[in-house]
Tab-separated table of C-alpha atoms in Angstrom:
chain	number	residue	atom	x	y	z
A	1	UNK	CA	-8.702	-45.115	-40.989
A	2	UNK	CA	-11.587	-43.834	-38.371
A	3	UNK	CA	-11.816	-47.284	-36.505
A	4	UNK	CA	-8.647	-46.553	-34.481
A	5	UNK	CA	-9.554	-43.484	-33.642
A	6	UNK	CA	-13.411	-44.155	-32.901
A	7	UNK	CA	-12.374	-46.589	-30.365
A	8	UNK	CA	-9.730	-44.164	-28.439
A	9	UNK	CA	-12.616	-41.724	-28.075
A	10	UNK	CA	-14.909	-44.614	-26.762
A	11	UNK	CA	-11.616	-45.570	-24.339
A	12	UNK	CA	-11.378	-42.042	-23.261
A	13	UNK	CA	-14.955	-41.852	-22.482
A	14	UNK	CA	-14.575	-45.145	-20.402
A	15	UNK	CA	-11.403	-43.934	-18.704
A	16	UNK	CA	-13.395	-40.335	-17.859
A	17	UNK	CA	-16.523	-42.498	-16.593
A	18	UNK	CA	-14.385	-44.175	-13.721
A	19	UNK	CA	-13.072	-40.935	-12.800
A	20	UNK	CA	-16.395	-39.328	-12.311
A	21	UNK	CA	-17.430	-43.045	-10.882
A	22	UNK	CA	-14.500	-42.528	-7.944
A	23	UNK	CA	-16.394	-39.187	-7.313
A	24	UNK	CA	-19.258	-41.332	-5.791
A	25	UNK	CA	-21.657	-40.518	-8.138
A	26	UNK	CA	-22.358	-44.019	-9.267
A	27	UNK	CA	-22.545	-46.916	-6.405
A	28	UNK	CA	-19.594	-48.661	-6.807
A	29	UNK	CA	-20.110	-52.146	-4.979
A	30	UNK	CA	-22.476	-53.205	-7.657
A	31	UNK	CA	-20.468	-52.721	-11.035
A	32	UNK	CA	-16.852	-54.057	-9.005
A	33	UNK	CA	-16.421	-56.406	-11.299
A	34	UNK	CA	-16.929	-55.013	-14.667
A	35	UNK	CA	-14.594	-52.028	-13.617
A	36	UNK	CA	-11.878	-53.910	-12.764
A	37	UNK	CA	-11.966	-55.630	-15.998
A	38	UNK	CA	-12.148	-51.774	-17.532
A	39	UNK	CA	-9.000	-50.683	-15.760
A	40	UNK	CA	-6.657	-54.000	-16.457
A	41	UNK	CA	-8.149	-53.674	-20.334
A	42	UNK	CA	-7.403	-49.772	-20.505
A	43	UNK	CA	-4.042	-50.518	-19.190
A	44	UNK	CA	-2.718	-53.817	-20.981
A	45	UNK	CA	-3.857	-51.806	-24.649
A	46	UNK	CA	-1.674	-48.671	-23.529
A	47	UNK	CA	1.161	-50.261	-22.288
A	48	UNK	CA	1.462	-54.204	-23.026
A	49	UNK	CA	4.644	-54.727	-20.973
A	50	UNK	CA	2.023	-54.219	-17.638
A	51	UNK	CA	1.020	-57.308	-18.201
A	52	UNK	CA	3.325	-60.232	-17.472
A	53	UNK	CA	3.041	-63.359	-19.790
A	54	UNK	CA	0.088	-62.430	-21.699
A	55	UNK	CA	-2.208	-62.681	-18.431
A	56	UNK	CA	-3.929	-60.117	-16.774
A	57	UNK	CA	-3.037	-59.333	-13.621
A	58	UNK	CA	-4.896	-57.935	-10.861
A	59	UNK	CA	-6.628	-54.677	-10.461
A	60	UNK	CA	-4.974	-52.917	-7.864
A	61	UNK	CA	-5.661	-49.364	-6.250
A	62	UNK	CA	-2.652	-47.944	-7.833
A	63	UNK	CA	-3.277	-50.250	-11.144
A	64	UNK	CA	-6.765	-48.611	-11.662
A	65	UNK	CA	-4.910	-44.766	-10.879
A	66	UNK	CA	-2.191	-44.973	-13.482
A	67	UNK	CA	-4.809	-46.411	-15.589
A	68	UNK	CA	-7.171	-43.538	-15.068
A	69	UNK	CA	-4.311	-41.122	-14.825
A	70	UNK	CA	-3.686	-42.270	-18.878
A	71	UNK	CA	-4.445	-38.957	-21.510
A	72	UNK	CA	-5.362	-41.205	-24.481
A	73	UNK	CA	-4.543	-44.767	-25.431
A	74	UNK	CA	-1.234	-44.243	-28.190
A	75	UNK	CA	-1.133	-47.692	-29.525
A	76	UNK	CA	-3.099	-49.456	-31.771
A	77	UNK	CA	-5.975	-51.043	-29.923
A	78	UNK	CA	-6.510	-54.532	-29.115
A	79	UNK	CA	-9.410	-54.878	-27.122
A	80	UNK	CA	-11.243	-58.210	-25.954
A	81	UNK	CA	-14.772	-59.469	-25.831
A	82	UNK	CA	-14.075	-59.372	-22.146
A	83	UNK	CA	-13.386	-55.592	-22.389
A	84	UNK	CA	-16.665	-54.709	-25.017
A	85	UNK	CA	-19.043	-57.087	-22.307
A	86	UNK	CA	-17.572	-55.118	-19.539
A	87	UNK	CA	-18.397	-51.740	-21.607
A	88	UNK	CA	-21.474	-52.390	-22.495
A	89	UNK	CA	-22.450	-53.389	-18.369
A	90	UNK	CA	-20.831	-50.084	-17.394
A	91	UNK	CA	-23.074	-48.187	-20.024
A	92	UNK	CA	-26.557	-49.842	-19.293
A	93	UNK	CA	-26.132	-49.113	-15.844
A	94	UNK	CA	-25.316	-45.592	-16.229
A	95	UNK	CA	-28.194	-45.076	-18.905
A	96	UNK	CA	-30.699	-46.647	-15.606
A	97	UNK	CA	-29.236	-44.299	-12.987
A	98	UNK	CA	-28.500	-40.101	-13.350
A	99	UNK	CA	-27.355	-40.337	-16.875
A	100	UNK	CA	-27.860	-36.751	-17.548
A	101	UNK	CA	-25.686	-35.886	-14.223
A	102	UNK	CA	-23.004	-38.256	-15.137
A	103	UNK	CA	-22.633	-37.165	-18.701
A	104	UNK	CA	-22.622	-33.567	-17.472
A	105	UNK	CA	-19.603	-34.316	-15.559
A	106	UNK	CA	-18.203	-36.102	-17.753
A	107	UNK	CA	-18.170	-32.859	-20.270
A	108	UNK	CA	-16.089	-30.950	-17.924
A	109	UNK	CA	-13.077	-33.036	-18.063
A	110	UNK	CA	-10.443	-32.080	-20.442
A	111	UNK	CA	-10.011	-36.147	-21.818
A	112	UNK	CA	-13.520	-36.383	-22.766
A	113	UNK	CA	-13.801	-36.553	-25.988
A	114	UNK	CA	-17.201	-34.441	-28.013
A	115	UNK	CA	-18.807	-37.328	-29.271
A	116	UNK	CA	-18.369	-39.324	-26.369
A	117	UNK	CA	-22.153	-39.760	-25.531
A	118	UNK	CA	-22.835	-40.454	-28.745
A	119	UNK	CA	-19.551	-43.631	-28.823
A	120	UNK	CA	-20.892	-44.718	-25.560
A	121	UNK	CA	-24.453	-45.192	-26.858
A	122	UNK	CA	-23.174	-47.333	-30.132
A	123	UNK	CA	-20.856	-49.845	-28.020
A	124	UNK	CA	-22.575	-52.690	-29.680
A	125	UNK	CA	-21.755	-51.221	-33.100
A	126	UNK	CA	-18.152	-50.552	-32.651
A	127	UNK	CA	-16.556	-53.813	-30.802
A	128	UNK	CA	-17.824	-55.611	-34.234
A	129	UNK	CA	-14.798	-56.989	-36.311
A	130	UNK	CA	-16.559	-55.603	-39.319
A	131	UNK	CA	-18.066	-52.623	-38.027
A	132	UNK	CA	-18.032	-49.873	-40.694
A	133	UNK	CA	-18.332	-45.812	-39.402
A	134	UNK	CA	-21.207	-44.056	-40.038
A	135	UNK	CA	-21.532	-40.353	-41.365
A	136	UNK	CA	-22.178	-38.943	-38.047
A	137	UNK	CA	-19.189	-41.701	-36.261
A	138	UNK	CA	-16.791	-39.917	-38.313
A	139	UNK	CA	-18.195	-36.764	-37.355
A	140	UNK	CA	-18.339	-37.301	-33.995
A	141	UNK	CA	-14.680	-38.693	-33.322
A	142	UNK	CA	-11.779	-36.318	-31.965
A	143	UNK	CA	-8.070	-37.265	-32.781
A	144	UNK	CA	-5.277	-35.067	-31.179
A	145	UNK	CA	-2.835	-33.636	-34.156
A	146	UNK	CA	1.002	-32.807	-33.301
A	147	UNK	CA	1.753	-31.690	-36.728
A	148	UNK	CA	0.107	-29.512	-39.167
A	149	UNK	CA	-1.975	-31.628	-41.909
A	150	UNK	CA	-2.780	-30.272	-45.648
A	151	UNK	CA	-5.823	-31.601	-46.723
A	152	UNK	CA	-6.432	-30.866	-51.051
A	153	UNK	CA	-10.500	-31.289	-51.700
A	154	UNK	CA	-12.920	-30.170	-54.259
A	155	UNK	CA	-16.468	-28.643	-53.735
A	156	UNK	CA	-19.122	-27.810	-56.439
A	157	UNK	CA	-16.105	-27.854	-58.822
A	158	UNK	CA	-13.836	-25.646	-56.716
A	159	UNK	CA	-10.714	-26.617	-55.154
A	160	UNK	CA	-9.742	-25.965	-51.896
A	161	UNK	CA	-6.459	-26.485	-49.913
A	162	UNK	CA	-6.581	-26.804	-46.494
A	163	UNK	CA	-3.785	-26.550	-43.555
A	164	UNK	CA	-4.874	-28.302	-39.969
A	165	UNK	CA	-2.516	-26.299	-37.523
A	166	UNK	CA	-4.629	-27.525	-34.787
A	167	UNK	CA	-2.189	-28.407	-31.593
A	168	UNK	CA	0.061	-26.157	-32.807
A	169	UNK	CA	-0.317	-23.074	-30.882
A	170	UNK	CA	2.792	-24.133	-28.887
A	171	UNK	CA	4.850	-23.884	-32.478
A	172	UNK	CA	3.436	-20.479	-33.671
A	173	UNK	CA	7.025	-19.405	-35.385
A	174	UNK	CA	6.347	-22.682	-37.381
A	175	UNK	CA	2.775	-22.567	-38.404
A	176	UNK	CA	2.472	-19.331	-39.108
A	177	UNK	CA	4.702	-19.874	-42.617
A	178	UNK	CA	1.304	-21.989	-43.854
A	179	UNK	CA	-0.522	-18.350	-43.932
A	180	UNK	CA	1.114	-17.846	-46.645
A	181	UNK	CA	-0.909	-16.837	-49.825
A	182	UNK	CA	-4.200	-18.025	-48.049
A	183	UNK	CA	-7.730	-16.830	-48.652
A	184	UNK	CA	-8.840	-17.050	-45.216
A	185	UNK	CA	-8.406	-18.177	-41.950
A	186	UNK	CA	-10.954	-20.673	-40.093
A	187	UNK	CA	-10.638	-20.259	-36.496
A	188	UNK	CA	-12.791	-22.733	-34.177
A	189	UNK	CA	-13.444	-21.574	-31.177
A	190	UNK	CA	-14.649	-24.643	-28.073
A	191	UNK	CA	-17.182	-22.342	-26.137
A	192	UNK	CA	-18.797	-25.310	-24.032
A	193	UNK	CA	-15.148	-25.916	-22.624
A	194	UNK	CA	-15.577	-22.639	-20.534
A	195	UNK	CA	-15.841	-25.113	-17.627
A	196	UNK	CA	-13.059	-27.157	-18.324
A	197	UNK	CA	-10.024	-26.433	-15.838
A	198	UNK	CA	-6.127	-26.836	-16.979
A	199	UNK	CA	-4.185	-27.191	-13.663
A	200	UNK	CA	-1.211	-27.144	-15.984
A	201	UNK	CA	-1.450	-23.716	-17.618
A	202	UNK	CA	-1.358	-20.914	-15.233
A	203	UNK	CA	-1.942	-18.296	-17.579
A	204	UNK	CA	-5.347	-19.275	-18.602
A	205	UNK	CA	-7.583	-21.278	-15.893
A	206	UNK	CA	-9.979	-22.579	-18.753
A	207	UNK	CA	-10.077	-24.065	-22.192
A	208	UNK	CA	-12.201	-21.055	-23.940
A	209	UNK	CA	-10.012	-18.493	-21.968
A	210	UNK	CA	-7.256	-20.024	-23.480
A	211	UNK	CA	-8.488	-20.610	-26.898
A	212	UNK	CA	-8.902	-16.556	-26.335
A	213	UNK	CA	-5.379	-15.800	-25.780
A	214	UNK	CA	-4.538	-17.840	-28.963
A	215	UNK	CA	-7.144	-16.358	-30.762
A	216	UNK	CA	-5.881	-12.775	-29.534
A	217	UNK	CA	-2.280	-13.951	-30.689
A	218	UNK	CA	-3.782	-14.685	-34.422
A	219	UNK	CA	-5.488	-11.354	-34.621
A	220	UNK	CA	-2.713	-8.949	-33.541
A	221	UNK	CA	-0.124	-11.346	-35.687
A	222	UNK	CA	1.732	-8.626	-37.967
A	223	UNK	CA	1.661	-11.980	-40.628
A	224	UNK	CA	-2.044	-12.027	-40.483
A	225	UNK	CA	-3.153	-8.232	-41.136
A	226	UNK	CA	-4.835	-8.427	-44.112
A	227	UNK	CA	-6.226	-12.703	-44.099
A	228	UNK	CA	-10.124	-12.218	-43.001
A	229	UNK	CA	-11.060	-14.611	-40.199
A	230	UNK	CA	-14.178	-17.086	-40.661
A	231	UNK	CA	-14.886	-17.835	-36.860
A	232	UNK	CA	-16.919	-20.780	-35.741
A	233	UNK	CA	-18.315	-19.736	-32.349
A	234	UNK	CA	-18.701	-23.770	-31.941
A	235	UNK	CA	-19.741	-26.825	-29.969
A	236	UNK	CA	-23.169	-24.420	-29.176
A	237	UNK	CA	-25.109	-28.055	-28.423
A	238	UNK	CA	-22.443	-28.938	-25.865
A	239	UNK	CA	-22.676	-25.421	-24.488
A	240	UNK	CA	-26.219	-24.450	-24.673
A	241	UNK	CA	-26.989	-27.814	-22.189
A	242	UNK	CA	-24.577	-27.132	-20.005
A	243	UNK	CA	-25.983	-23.257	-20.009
A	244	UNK	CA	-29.649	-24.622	-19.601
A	245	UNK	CA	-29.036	-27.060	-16.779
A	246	UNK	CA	-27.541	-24.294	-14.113
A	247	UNK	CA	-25.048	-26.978	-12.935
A	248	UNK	CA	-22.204	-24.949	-14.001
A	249	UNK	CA	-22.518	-20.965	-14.527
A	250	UNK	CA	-20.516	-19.280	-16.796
A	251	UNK	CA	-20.177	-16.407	-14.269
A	252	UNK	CA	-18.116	-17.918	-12.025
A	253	UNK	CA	-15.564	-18.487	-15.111
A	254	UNK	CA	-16.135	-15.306	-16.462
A	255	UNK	CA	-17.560	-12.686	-14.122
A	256	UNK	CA	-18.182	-10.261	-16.389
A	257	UNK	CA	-21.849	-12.183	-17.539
A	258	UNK	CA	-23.171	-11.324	-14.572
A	259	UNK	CA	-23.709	-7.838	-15.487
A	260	UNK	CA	-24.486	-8.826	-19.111
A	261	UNK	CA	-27.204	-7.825	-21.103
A	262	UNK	CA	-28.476	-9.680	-24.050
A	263	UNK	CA	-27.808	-6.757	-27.205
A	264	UNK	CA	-30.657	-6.110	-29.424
A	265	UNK	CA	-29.397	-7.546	-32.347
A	266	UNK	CA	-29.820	-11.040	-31.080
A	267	UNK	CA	-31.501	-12.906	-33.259
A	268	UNK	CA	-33.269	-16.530	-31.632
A	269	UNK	CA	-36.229	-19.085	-32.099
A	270	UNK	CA	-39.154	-18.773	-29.558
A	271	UNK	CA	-38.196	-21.862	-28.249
A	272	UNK	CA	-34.958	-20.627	-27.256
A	273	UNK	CA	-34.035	-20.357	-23.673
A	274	UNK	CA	-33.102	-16.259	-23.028
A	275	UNK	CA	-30.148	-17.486	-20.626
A	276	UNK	CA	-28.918	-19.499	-23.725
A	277	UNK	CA	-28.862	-16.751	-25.832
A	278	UNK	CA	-27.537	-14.457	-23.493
A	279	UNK	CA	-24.924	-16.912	-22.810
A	280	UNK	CA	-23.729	-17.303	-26.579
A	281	UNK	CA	-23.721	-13.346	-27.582
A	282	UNK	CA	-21.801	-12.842	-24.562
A	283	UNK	CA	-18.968	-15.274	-25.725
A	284	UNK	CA	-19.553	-13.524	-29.145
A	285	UNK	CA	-18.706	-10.641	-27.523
A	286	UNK	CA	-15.796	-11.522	-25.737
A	287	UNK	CA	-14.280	-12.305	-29.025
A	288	UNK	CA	-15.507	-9.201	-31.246
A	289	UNK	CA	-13.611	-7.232	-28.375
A	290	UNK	CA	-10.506	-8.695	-29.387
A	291	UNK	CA	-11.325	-7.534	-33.338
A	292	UNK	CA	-12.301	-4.069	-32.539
A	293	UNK	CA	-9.563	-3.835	-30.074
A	294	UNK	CA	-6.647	-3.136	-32.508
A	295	UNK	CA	-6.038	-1.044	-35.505
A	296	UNK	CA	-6.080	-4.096	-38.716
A	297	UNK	CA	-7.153	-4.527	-42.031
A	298	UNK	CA	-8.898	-7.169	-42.112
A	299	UNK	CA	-12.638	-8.779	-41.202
A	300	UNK	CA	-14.044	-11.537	-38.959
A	301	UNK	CA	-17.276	-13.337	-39.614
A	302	UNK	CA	-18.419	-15.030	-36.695
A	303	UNK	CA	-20.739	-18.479	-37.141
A	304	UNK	CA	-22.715	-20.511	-34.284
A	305	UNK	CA	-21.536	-23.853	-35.124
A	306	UNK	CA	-22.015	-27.086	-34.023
A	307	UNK	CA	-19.299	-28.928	-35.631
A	308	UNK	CA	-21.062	-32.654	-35.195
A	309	UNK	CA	-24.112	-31.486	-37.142
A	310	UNK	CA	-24.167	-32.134	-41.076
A	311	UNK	CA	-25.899	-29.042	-41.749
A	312	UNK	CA	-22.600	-27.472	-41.261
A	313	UNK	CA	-22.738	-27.631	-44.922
A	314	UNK	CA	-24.717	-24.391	-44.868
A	315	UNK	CA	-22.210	-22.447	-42.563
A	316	UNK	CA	-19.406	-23.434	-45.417
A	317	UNK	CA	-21.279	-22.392	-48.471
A	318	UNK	CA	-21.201	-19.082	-46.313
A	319	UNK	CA	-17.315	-19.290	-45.974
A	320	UNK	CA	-17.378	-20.093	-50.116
A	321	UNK	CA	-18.970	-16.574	-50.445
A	322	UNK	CA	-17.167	-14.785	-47.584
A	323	UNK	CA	-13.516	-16.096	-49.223
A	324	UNK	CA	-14.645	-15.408	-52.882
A	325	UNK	CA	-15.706	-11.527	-51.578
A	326	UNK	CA	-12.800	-10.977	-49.497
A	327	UNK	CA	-10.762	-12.141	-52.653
A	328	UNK	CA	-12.820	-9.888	-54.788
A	329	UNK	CA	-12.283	-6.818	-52.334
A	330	UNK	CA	-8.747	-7.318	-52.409
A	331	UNK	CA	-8.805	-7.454	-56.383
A	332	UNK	CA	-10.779	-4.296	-56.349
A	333	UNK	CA	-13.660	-6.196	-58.232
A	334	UNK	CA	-15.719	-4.833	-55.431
């Protein structure tokens, strides 16, 4: 059920590529060819009826726009050997030029997806007809969701339902009727998206200011009161590069870091980088603000996740013992 998916993020990633490519950061005289091939590929698996007969047709300007112009590939995809050899030319040549520059680029486009880096690096792997997804593939792979999804799973002999309202922020009057009789609410918060622009949305001018407002929404919800709040300050792998390299500085997003000081419960490595940590308590912040903000009865319990990493198994035995307290406060056992 992954494969689909896997290969829209890897089509994304392509289709995000180009765009950075038309930027002039890659020469584009010496990889013509293989994007050309890209563009009519992207195109005939997102909308067959482009091409006539069966046969591709040339890749003009405006082909290669509406192609790049695509959000996601919708369709199930049929992709040729033509398309996976053109892939795979496009990716060695990026991995022998400014990788690092290109990839960071890359990261600040809405369409491109987490794990792309990681799909673009295992091309080989995934055009194989009997190519099965590792641990980390399914890890790594980002599918859009236009409905909420329950999910029923047991841990260490403890069952646990789960409701996905993730894309529904639109919707609230409707998702809000799955708080019902809950434990607790996870709330994921995409921190290394602070650089990531929506044209569209002229409330909010990022993707973490936004996922603000929503969370603000949640807290103040006269629904959600007394449901504690398991945050997952996340993508902090994504974010602490993009923090590190100085290409893009969360100040000019959020002004306020400028004048921020790192608070002295911090806790770090010595091989962490002090702007890194800065960086991440002062996002912390930002959201604690909101939960001190307003008179409520219930608790958050922030986490710095990275959501790709299996040891995210530790971070959820902590939500097993933050639900089973918050269940035993409310019971009076404690």
């Amino acid at each position: 059920m992954y494969i689909d998916d896997i290969r829209r993020n890897l089509v994304s990633s392509i289709e995000t590529l180009l765009t950075v490519w038309d930027r002039g950061l890659l020469p584009m005289d010496e990889m013509r060819d293989p994007r050309d091939i890209l563009c009519r590929a992207i195109k005939r698996a997102s909308d067959p009826s482009h091409v006539p007969n069966g046969k591709p047709s040339s890749a003009s300007d405006s082909d290669m726009q509406s192609t790049l112009a695509l959000p996601h590939v919708t369709n199930r995809l049929e992709l040729s050997d033509e398309f996976w050899d053109a892939a795979d030319a496009l990716w060695s040549f990026v991995s022998n030029h400014d990788q690092t520059n290109i990839i960071f680029e890359c990261q600040s486009q809405e369409c491109f997806p987490d794990g792309g880096k990681w799909f673009l690096s295992r091309i080989n792997k995934i055009r194989k007809k009997d190519y099965v997804p590792s641990d980390q593939d399914i890890l790594s792979v980002r599918s859009s969701s236009s409905k909420s999804m329950e999910t029923i799973f047991t841990v260490d002999s403890i069952r646990y339902h789960m409701f996905d309202v993730a894309g529904q922020r639109d919707q609230k009057g409707k998702w809000l009727q799955c708080f019902n009789n809950i434990s607790a609410i996870i709330f994921v918060m995409p921190t290394s998206e602070y650089d990531v622009v929506l044209p569209n949305n002229p409330e909010d001018s990022n993707r973490l200011s936004e996922s603000l407002t929503v969370f603000l929404n949640l807290w103040n919800s006269k629904w959600l009161t007394r449901k504690s709040v398991i945050l997952f300050i996340n993508k902090q792998d994504v974010f602490s590069a993009k923090i590190a390299s100085g290409r893009s500085k969360l100040e000019d997003y959020f002004p306020d870091f400028r004048d921020y000081a790192t608070p002295s419960y911090a806790t770090s490595n010595p091989e962490d980088n002090p702007e890194v940590v800065r960086a991440k308590y002062f996002v912390r912040n930002e959201i604690m603000k909101i939960t001190t903000a307003s008179n409520t009865q219930h608790v958050c319990y922030p986490h710095f996740t990275t959501a790709i990493d299996a040891s995210i198994r530790q971070v959820f035995d902590s939500c097993r013992e933050i639900i089973y307290n918050a269940n035993a406060q409310h019971s009076n056992i404690l």
